[in-house]
Coordinates of N, CA, C and O in Angstrom, one line a residue:
Q1 N 5.8 -9.7 16.2 CA 5.1 -9.9 14.9 C 4.0 -8.8 14.8 O 3.3 -8.5 15.7
V2 N 3.8 -8.3 13.6 CA 2.8 -7.4 13.3 C 1.7 -8.1 12.4 O 2.1 -8.8 11.4
Q3 N 0.5 -7.9 12.7 CA -0.6 -8.4 11.9 C -1.2 -7.3 11.1 O -1.4 -6.2 11.7
L4 N -1.5 -7.5 9.9 CA -2.1 -6.5 9.0 C -3.3 -7.0 8.3 O -3.4 -8.2 7.9
V5 N -4.4 -6.2 8.3 CA -5.6 -6.5 7.7 C -6.0 -5.4 6.7 O -6.2 -4.3 7.1
E6 N -6.1 -5.8 5.4 CA -6.5 -4.8 4.4 C -8.0 -4.9 4.3 O -8.7 -5.9 4.5
S7 N -8.6 -3.7 3.8 CA -10.0 -3.7 3.4 C -10.2 -2.6 2.4 O -9.3 -1.8 2.1
G8 N -11.3 -2.7 1.7 CA -11.6 -1.7 0.7 C -11.7 -2.2 -0.7 O -11.7 -1.5 -1.7
R9 N -11.7 -3.6 -0.8 CA -11.7 -4.2 -2.2 C -13.0 -3.7 -2.9 O -14.0 -3.3 -2.3
G10 N -12.8 -3.6 -4.3 CA -14.0 -3.2 -5.0 C -13.8 -3.3 -6.5 O -12.7 -3.5 -7.0
L11 N -14.9 -3.1 -7.2 CA -14.9 -3.0 -8.7 C -15.4 -1.6 -9.0 O -16.5 -1.2 -8.6
V12 N -14.5 -0.9 -9.7 CA -14.9 0.5 -10.1 C -14.6 0.7 -11.6 O -13.9 -0.1 -12.2
Q13 N -15.3 1.7 -12.2 CA -15.0 2.0 -13.6 C -13.8 2.9 -13.7 O -13.4 3.6 -12.7
A14 N -13.2 2.9 -14.8 CA -12.1 3.7 -15.1 C -12.4 5.2 -14.8 O -13.5 5.6 -15.2
G15 N -11.5 5.8 -14.2 CA -11.7 7.2 -13.8 C -12.3 7.3 -12.4 O -12.3 8.4 -11.8
G16 N -12.7 6.2 -11.8 CA -13.3 6.3 -10.4 C -12.2 6.3 -9.4 O -11.0 6.3 -9.6
S17 N -12.7 6.2 -8.1 CA -11.8 6.3 -7.0 C -12.2 5.1 -6.0 O -13.3 4.6 -6.0
L18 N -11.2 4.8 -5.2 CA -11.3 3.7 -4.2 C -10.3 4.0 -3.1 O -9.2 4.5 -3.4
R19 N -10.7 3.7 -1.9 CA -9.8 3.9 -0.8 C -9.5 2.5 -0.1 O -10.5 1.9 0.3
L20 N -8.3 2.2 0.0 CA -7.9 0.9 0.8 C -7.4 1.3 2.2 O -6.8 2.4 2.4
S21 N -7.7 0.4 3.1 CA -7.2 0.6 4.5 C -6.4 -0.6 4.9 O -6.6 -1.7 4.5
C22 N -5.5 -0.3 5.8 CA -4.6 -1.4 6.3 C -4.5 -1.1 7.8 O -3.9 -0.1 8.2
V23 N -5.0 -2.0 8.6 CA -5.0 -1.8 10.1 C -3.9 -2.7 10.6 O -3.9 -4.0 10.3
A24 N -3.0 -2.2 11.4 CA -1.9 -2.9 12.0 C -2.2 -3.2 13.5 O -2.7 -2.4 14.2
S25 N -1.8 -4.4 13.9 CA -1.9 -4.8 15.3 C -0.7 -5.6 15.7 O 0.0 -6.1 14.9
G26 N -0.5 -5.8 17.0 CA 0.6 -6.6 17.5 C 1.8 -5.7 17.8 O 1.6 -4.6 18.4
R27 N 3.0 -6.0 17.4 CA 4.2 -5.3 17.8 C 4.4 -4.1 16.8 O 5.3 -4.0 16.1
T28 N 3.4 -3.2 16.9 CA 3.4 -2.1 15.9 C 4.6 -1.1 16.2 O 5.0 -0.3 15.4
G29 N 5.2 -1.2 17.4 CA 6.3 -0.3 17.7 C 7.5 -0.6 16.9 O 8.5 0.2 16.8
S30 N 7.6 -1.8 16.2 CA 8.7 -2.2 15.4 C 8.6 -1.6 13.9 O 9.5 -1.7 13.1
M31 N 7.4 -1.1 13.6 CA 7.2 -0.6 12.3 C 8.0 0.7 12.0 O 7.9 1.6 12.8
Y32 N 8.7 0.7 10.9 CA 9.4 2.0 10.5 C 8.7 2.5 9.2 O 8.7 3.7 9.0
A33 N 8.2 1.7 8.5 CA 7.5 2.1 7.2 C 6.4 1.1 6.9 O 6.5 -0.1 7.3
M34 N 5.5 1.6 6.1 CA 4.4 0.7 5.6 C 4.3 0.9 4.1 O 4.3 2.1 3.7
G35 N 4.2 -0.1 3.4 CA 4.1 0.0 1.9 C 2.8 -0.7 1.4 O 2.3 -1.6 2.0
W36 N 2.4 -0.1 0.3 CA 1.3 -0.8 -0.4 C 1.9 -1.4 -1.7 O 2.6 -0.7 -2.5
F37 N 1.7 -2.6 -1.9 CA 2.1 -3.4 -3.1 C 0.9 -3.8 -3.9 O -0.2 -3.9 -3.4
R38 N 1.2 -4.1 -5.1 CA 0.1 -4.8 -5.9 C 0.7 -5.8 -6.8 O 1.9 -5.8 -7.2
Q39 N -0.1 -6.8 -7.1 CA 0.3 -7.9 -8.0 C -0.8 -8.3 -8.9 O -1.9 -8.7 -8.5
A40 N -0.6 -8.1 -10.2 CA -1.5 -8.5 -11.2 C -1.2 -9.9 -11.7 O 0.0 -10.3 -11.6
P41 N -2.1 -10.6 -12.3 CA -1.8 -12.0 -12.8 C -0.7 -11.9 -13.8 O -0.6 -11.1 -14.7
G42 N 0.3 -12.8 -13.6 CA 1.4 -12.9 -14.5 C 2.5 -11.8 -14.3 O 3.5 -11.8 -15.1
K43 N 2.3 -11.0 -13.3 CA 3.3 -9.9 -13.1 C 3.9 -10.0 -11.7 O 3.4 -10.6 -10.8
E44 N 5.1 -9.3 -11.6 CA 5.7 -9.3 -10.3 C 5.0 -8.3 -9.4 O 4.4 -7.4 -9.8
R45 N 5.2 -8.6 -8.1 CA 4.6 -7.7 -7.1 C 5.5 -6.5 -7.0 O 6.7 -6.5 -7.0
E46 N 4.8 -5.3 -7.1 CA 5.5 -4.0 -7.0 C 5.0 -3.1 -6.0 O 3.8 -3.2 -5.6
C47 N 5.9 -2.3 -5.4 CA 5.5 -1.3 -4.4 C 4.9 -0.1 -5.2 O 5.6 0.5 -6.0
V48 N 3.7 0.3 -4.8 CA 3.1 1.5 -5.5 C 3.2 2.7 -4.6 O 3.3 3.8 -5.1
A49 N 3.3 2.5 -3.3 CA 3.4 3.6 -2.4 C 3.9 3.2 -1.0 O 3.7 2.0 -0.7
A50 N 4.5 4.1 -0.3 CA 5.0 3.7 1.0 C 5.0 5.0 1.8 O 5.1 6.1 1.3
I51 N 5.0 4.8 3.1 CA 5.0 6.0 4.1 C 5.9 5.6 5.2 O 5.9 4.5 5.8
R52 N 6.8 6.6 5.6 CA 7.7 6.4 6.7 C 6.9 6.8 8.0 O 6.4 7.9 8.0
W53 N 7.0 6.0 9.0 CA 6.2 6.2 10.2 C 6.5 7.5 11.0 O 5.7 8.1 11.5
N54 N 7.8 7.8 11.1 CA 8.2 8.9 12.0 C 8.0 10.3 11.4 O 7.9 11.2 12.2
D55 N 8.0 10.4 10.1 CA 7.9 11.8 9.6 C 7.0 11.9 8.3 O 7.0 12.9 7.7
D56 N 6.3 10.8 8.0 CA 5.3 10.8 6.9 C 6.0 11.0 5.5 O 5.3 11.4 4.6
T57 N 7.3 10.8 5.4 CA 7.9 10.8 4.1 C 7.2 9.7 3.3 O 6.9 8.6 3.8
T58 N 6.9 10.0 2.0 CA 6.2 9.1 1.2 C 7.1 8.7 -0.1 O 8.0 9.5 -0.5
Y59 N 6.7 7.6 -0.6 CA 7.3 7.1 -1.9 C 6.1 6.7 -2.8 O 5.1 6.1 -2.3
Y60 N 6.2 7.0 -4.1 CA 5.3 6.5 -5.1 C 6.0 6.0 -6.3 O 7.0 6.7 -6.8
V61 N 5.5 5.0 -6.9 CA 6.0 4.5 -8.2 C 5.5 5.5 -9.2 O 4.5 6.1 -9.1
D62 N 6.3 5.7 -10.3 CA 5.9 6.7 -11.3 C 4.5 6.5 -11.8 O 3.8 7.5 -12.1
S63 N 4.1 5.3 -12.0 CA 2.8 5.1 -12.7 C 1.6 5.5 -11.9 O 0.5 5.6 -12.4
V64 N 1.8 5.8 -10.6 CA 0.6 6.2 -9.8 C 0.8 7.7 -9.2 O -0.1 8.2 -8.6
K65 N 1.9 8.3 -9.5 CA 2.1 9.7 -9.0 C 1.1 10.6 -9.5 O 0.7 10.6 -10.7
G66 N 0.5 11.4 -8.6 CA -0.5 12.3 -8.9 C -1.9 11.7 -8.9 O -2.9 12.4 -8.9
R67 N -2.0 10.4 -8.7 CA -3.3 9.7 -8.7 C -3.5 9.0 -7.3 O -4.7 9.0 -6.8
F68 N -2.5 8.5 -6.8 CA -2.6 7.8 -5.5 C -2.0 8.6 -4.4 O -1.0 9.3 -4.6
T69 N -2.6 8.5 -3.2 CA -2.1 9.1 -2.0 C -2.0 8.2 -0.8 O -3.0 7.5 -0.6
V70 N -0.9 8.1 -0.2 CA -0.8 7.2 1.0 C -0.7 8.1 2.2 O 0.0 9.2 2.2
F71 N -1.5 7.8 3.2 CA -1.5 8.6 4.5 C -1.9 7.7 5.6 O -2.4 6.6 5.4
R72 N -1.6 8.2 6.8 CA -1.9 7.3 7.9 C -2.6 8.0 9.0 O -2.7 9.2 9.1
E73 N -3.3 7.2 9.9 CA -4.0 7.7 11.0 C -3.3 7.0 12.2 O -3.6 5.8 12.5
N74 N -2.4 7.7 12.8 CA -1.5 7.1 13.8 C -2.3 6.5 15.0 O -1.9 5.4 15.4
A75 N -3.3 7.2 15.5 CA -4.0 6.7 16.6 C -4.7 5.4 16.4 O -4.9 4.6 17.3
K76 N -5.0 5.1 15.1 CA -5.7 3.8 14.8 C -4.7 2.8 14.2 O -5.2 1.8 13.7
N77 N -3.4 3.1 14.1 CA -2.5 2.3 13.5 C -2.9 1.8 12.1 O -2.8 0.7 11.7
T78 N -3.5 2.8 11.4 CA -4.1 2.5 10.1 C -3.4 3.4 9.0 O -3.1 4.6 9.2
V79 N -3.1 2.7 7.9 CA -2.6 3.4 6.7 C -3.6 3.3 5.6 O -4.2 2.2 5.4
Y80 N -3.8 4.3 4.9 CA -4.8 4.3 3.8 C -4.1 4.5 2.4 O -3.0 5.1 2.3
L81 N -4.7 4.0 1.4 CA -4.2 4.3 0.0 C -5.4 4.8 -0.7 O -6.4 4.1 -1.0
Q82 N -5.4 6.1 -1.0 CA -6.5 6.7 -1.7 C -6.1 6.7 -3.2 O -5.1 7.2 -3.6
M83 N -7.0 6.1 -4.0 CA -6.7 5.8 -5.4 C -7.7 6.6 -6.2 O -8.9 6.3 -6.1
N84 N -7.3 7.6 -7.0 CA -8.1 8.3 -7.9 C -7.8 8.1 -9.3 O -6.7 7.6 -9.6
A85 N -8.6 8.5 -10.2 CA -8.4 8.4 -11.6 C -7.9 7.0 -12.0 O -6.9 6.9 -12.7
L86 N -8.6 6.0 -11.5 CA -8.1 4.6 -11.7 C -8.2 4.2 -13.1 O -9.1 4.7 -13.9
K87 N -7.3 3.4 -13.5 CA -7.1 2.9 -14.8 C -7.3 1.4 -14.8 O -6.9 0.7 -13.8
P88 N -7.6 0.8 -16.0 CA -7.7 -0.7 -16.0 C -6.4 -1.4 -15.6 O -6.4 -2.4 -15.0
E89 N -5.3 -0.7 -15.9 CA -4.0 -1.3 -15.6 C -3.7 -1.3 -14.1 O -2.7 -1.8 -13.6
D90 N -4.6 -0.6 -13.3 CA -4.4 -0.6 -11.8 C -5.0 -1.9 -11.2 O -4.9 -2.1 -10.0
T91 N -5.7 -2.7 -12.1 CA -6.3 -3.9 -11.6 C -5.3 -4.9 -11.0 O -4.3 -5.2 -11.7
A92 N -5.5 -5.3 -9.8 CA -4.5 -6.1 -9.1 C -5.0 -6.5 -7.8 O -6.0 -5.9 -7.3
N93 N -4.3 -7.4 -7.1 CA -4.5 -7.7 -5.7 C -3.5 -6.8 -5.0 O -2.3 -6.7 -5.3
Y94 N -4.0 -6.0 -4.0 CA -3.2 -5.0 -3.3 C -2.9 -5.5 -1.9 O -3.8 -6.0 -1.2
Y95 N -1.7 -5.4 -1.5 CA -1.2 -5.8 -0.2 C -0.6 -4.7 0.6 O 0.1 -3.8 -0.1
C96 N -0.7 -4.7 1.9 CA 0.1 -3.8 2.7 C 1.1 -4.6 3.4 O 0.9 -5.8 3.6
A97 N 2.2 -4.0 3.7 CA 3.4 -4.7 4.3 C 4.2 -3.7 5.2 O 4.1 -2.5 4.9
T98 N 4.9 -4.2 6.1 CA 5.7 -3.3 7.0 C 7.2 -3.6 6.8 O 7.6 -4.7 6.4
S99 N 7.9 -2.6 7.1 CA 9.4 -2.7 7.0 C 10.0 -2.0 8.2 O 9.4 -1.1 8.8
T100 N 11.2 -2.5 8.6 CA 11.9 -2.0 9.8 C 12.9 -0.9 9.3 O 13.6 -0.4 10.2
Y101 N 12.9 -0.6 8.0 CA 13.8 0.4 7.6 C 13.2 1.0 6.3 O 12.2 0.5 5.7
W102 N 13.8 2.2 5.9 CA 13.3 2.8 4.6 C 14.4 2.5 3.6 O 15.5 3.0 3.6
G103 N 14.0 1.6 2.6 CA 14.9 1.2 1.7 C 14.5 1.4 0.3 O 13.9 2.5 -0.1
A104 N 14.7 0.4 -0.6 CA 14.5 0.5 -2.0 C 13.1 0.1 -2.4 O 12.7 0.1 -3.5
H105 N 12.3 -0.3 -1.4 CA 10.9 -0.6 -1.6 C 10.7 -1.8 -2.5 O 9.8 -1.9 -3.3
R106 N 11.6 -2.8 -2.4 CA 11.5 -4.0 -3.0 C 10.7 -5.0 -2.1 O 10.6 -4.7 -0.9
T107 N 10.2 -6.0 -2.7 CA 9.4 -7.0 -1.9 C 10.2 -7.5 -0.7 O 9.7 -7.6 0.4
R108 N 11.5 -7.7 -1.0 CA 12.3 -8.3 0.1 C 12.7 -7.3 1.2 O 13.2 -7.6 2.3
D109 N 12.4 -6.0 1.0 CA 12.6 -5.0 2.0 C 11.5 -5.0 3.1 O 11.6 -4.3 4.1
Y110 N 10.4 -5.7 2.8 CA 9.3 -5.7 3.7 C 9.0 -7.1 4.3 O 9.3 -8.1 3.6
G111 N 8.5 -7.1 5.5 CA 8.4 -8.3 6.2 C 7.0 -8.8 6.4 O 6.5 -9.6 5.6
N112 N 6.3 -8.2 7.3 CA 4.9 -8.7 7.6 C 4.0 -8.2 6.4 O 4.1 -7.1 5.9
W113 N 3.1 -9.1 6.0 CA 2.2 -8.9 4.9 C 0.8 -9.2 5.3 O 0.5 -10.1 6.1
G114 N -0.1 -8.3 4.7 CA -1.5 -8.6 4.8 C -2.0 -9.7 3.9 O -1.2 -10.2 3.1
Q115 N -3.2 -10.0 3.9 CA -3.8 -11.1 3.0 C -4.1 -10.6 1.6 O -4.3 -11.4 0.7
G116 N -4.1 -9.3 1.4 CA -4.4 -8.8 0.1 C -5.9 -8.5 -0.1 O -6.8 -9.1 0.6
T117 N -6.2 -7.5 -0.9 CA -7.5 -7.1 -1.3 C -7.6 -6.8 -2.8 O -6.7 -6.1 -3.3
Q118 N -8.6 -7.3 -3.4 CA -8.7 -7.2 -4.9 C -9.3 -5.9 -5.3 O -10.3 -5.4 -4.8
V119 N -8.6 -5.3 -6.3 CA -9.1 -4.0 -6.9 C -9.3 -4.3 -8.4 O -8.3 -4.8 -9.1
T120 N -10.4 -4.1 -8.9 CA -10.7 -4.3 -10.4 C -11.2 -3.1 -11.0 O -12.2 -2.5 -10.5
V121 N -10.6 -2.6 -12.0 CA -11.0 -1.4 -12.7 C -11.5 -1.8 -14.1 O -10.7 -2.3 -14.9
S122 N -12.7 -1.5 -14.4 CA -13.3 -1.8 -15.7 C -13.1 -0.6 -16.7 O -13.2 0.5 -16.2
S123 N -13.0 -0.9 -17.9 CA -12.8 0.1 -18.9 C -14.1 0.6 -19.5 O -15.2 0.0 -19.2

């Protein structure tokens, strides 16, 4: 089992930046990829970014391309989500999750989940 803890919640103005962190512990050797998901009230949870552990291949949903960057610090088992040029529509609860394969980045492709951290972007 992998335990995940997110941090970096905040309230920022539109156009601002925020960095989220996700620290993994436990059976981290089973991780093949880590994804960042978000869920806004009344909406489905979606994967906004993901990174493959062995070669740093990344995935971004179209709505965040050019604004969000996912990267990892292997020695600390930590993955970051750098969010720039934030928009009010980025407001959501953000979760990190791990997968044992590189797939379609659907919610069901990921297993272990963090508790989530709230990001609020004001206009």
